[in-house]
Amino acid sequence: MNNTQTATQHATDTDVSSGASRPRWRRALGLQFLGPVQGSGLRDPAYLVRRIDDQVVQLSELLHLVVVHAEPPRASAELADAVSAAYGRTLTVEGVEHLISTRLEPLGLVVADEAEEPQRPAKARPLLALTLKATLVPARRTRVLAALLAPLFWPPVVLAALVALVTADVLLVTGGGFWQAVSEVFATPTTALLIYALLVASAVVHEMGHAAACRYGGAEPGEIGMGVYIVFPAFYTDVTDSYRLGRGGRVRTDLGGLYFNVLTVLVLVAAHLATDSGLLLLTALALQLQMLQQLIPVVRFDGYFILSDLAGVPDLFSRVGPVLRSLRPGHPVDPRVAELRPRARRFVTTWVVLVVPLLTGAVLWFLWALPQFVDRGRDGIRLQQLVFDLAWQRRDWPAMALAVVSITLLLVPLVGIAVLLWRLTTTLSTVVRRHLELRVAARLRTEEGRMDTFDEPPAPEPTVLSAADFTDAIMYAPRVPPPRQGWRRAVYQGSGHVVNPGPSPTEQRRQELERRLRTPIEGSRRVVVLSRKGGVGKTTITLALGSTFAMLRGDRVIAVDANPDAGNLAHRVAPPHDMNITHVLRDLDDITSYAALRGYTSQAIESRLEVLASDDDPRIQMALDRDDYHRLVGLLDHFYNLILLDTGTGILDSANQGLLSEADQVVLVVRAGLDGGRAGALTLDWMDEHGFGDLVSRAVVVVNAQRHGAAPPERMRRHFEKRCQRVVTVPWDGALEQGALTDMSSLHRKTRDSLVDIAAAVADNFARMEARP
């Protein structure tokens, strides 16, 4: 079963520049687009492309679009324009040339228009890979056979086969013919050759099972062949096309070989019951042992590919290094790990944590037992040589053949060990040589720098420190911050602050978000929280976001209930307050200090968030208009650094349009369902059409999950990511569902983390915008 080669790259979003004459690029010949990977474990969509040498490359969406639009041949500027239009975000000319020169050209996917076709494009060569491959069944015939055998995967047939397998094993165990069959083999050793031949034939049937399962799922299988796995003969089936199937279809393809082995066992058992042949009984048992071996997920057996497809990650072994680097205390998460979805990341990390110690222990045991293993193998070869000599004297041709096969089987693992050790040695020597070359190159650069300074005048004497230099950064070495949670905190506290493992990667990420959240504000900033649809939790997000800012920032934060339809924001923060927006507007000229304004607002005890309530008097006859809110926000600008405005759902309302015209930032709240996404997209469309495109580009979209496990569809998330600055999903939380007084301490950690993420994304724009005059 073929593996895929991963190639991902992201370009910086900048404006497409028109420059001088640029090279023209074209798509390499013979490329076949296999479509998106279904059920991928990556956060972003991945696409498959097959090269003319049958190597399959996995690309990000951006790289895939570059390859797609490189036909017909285009200049760099034209190609950048086409990709930008298809991707929904701007790619510069320099960006497209960087992607081609660093990623696509080395992979043999895109070449210069005047260049020749690449003779040897970059190809993945893992240590444990098939070599010297040869075709047994061409792809055309494989597809015909797979189409004929695909009906065997009809679920009732599969269920009947599994029930029959259990029944057959019960008959074999209770039949009592096992030891008689073993005696027959010892009495006639040449029958072992027949068992070996049947097992080889069953291996071919196993590969046909993969092809038939691939065809049953709707994909097209390729050739069936054989190759050398280190030095061991092995069969393979090209089922790369199964990556266009969903996760269930790929797992069925992985299990197809074992299922056909089940059918083979049933045939052998039936023949044994009809003929009472011990050879068939032993073959059926040996085949089932091989099936159990195939389920081992440590090396590239079927079990490995099953786990890989369940995780949605094409090559688990390529993630071992990144996962181990990410697990080091105090180090950031490797990009190859960060690009995985949370579920896939946990799956792969668990696999690495279990497999690496197991393989390490196996290698250490193997090295310890290697001398004894070689001695036993040499003794076995000598014994088989004696058997061959005796058979030669008697002209016993079957015995001679069995001795040759036995010697071959003994030599294969010994030669395999030698080849594996050689490849490991050459790989390690290559790594060490490259490391030494880099160190020598760095040393040479340092020496050249020193040589360049010989002709320069001597450096002046260091100046005497002044009082301004007496700071922590100058006087003391940098200090690793202590961990706040988890086992790291327990170690730090238990050792009396002697052992400091440092914050975990998750804690470091949260600290970075909090640092961004505290970006200083010059003047004030106005953040409008809106939604086109009611009941999506807009007021709840306003409350939670405002509380997050108020708790983690040191300046004044206020949330204004600008919902004309009896908003309840103030009731979520503190007990009812007699004052509201109407009273502030009435006394506007008399409010000349923060102390005076403070009498009109409510304040949460825990977060210190202030809230100005809307007028929910049932006797009110006219809603506030845009001029009223303009005067109100102008007053608040004098006394608060951050103003959050909880608007109504009517985007055509005069007051809401007035708030948008004065907003610095927009937070769009949508439901996780399709209707919520549609309403949010229509809101952004309206803003683009009415001159608020700058607010759309830096908007933060909050997907508010209103039930357990709710998540936006992948295409919905991608739509908002392309149009807006950030998309964050807030998980369902019972503390936010009550609609009553809400304390931040009662929220789940995941909820608080998502709110910090939203606040950091909003604060990223604080430093980019100039102070309001």
mmCIF file of C-alpha atoms in Angstrom, residues 529 531 533-543 669-671 702 704 706:
data_model
loop_
_atom_site.group_PDB
_atom_site.id
_atom_site.type_symbol
_atom_site.label_atom_id
_atom_site.label_comp_id
_atom_site.label_asym_id
_atom_site.label_seq_id
_atom_site.Cartn_x
_atom_site.Cartn_y
_atom_site.Cartn_z
ATOM 1 C CA VAL A 529 -20.744 42.791 18.693
ATOM 2 C CA SER A 531 -25.456 39.133 14.624
ATOM 3 C CA LYS A 533 -30.087 36.355 13.734
ATOM 4 C CA GLY A 534 -31.508 36.424 17.240
ATOM 5 C CA GLY A 535 -30.928 33.734 19.826
ATOM 6 C CA VAL A 536 -27.327 32.987 18.835
ATOM 7 C CA GLY A 537 -25.801 34.140 22.132
ATOM 8 C CA LYS A 538 -24.657 37.615 21.064
ATOM 9 C CA THR A 539 -25.288 39.146 24.493
ATOM 10 C CA THR A 540 -23.602 36.192 26.160
ATOM 11 C CA ILE A 541 -20.473 36.648 24.027
ATOM 12 C CA THR A 542 -20.480 40.397 24.746
ATOM 13 C CA LEU A 543 -20.618 39.700 28.462
ATOM 14 C CA VAL A 669 -21.534 35.964 16.400
ATOM 15 C CA VAL A 670 -23.044 33.012 14.486
ATOM 16 C CA ARG A 671 -24.535 29.643 15.316
ATOM 17 C CA VAL A 702 -17.322 33.744 16.937
ATOM 18 C CA ASN A 704 -21.182 29.979 19.519
ATOM 19 C CA GLN A 706 -25.326 25.877 21.707
#
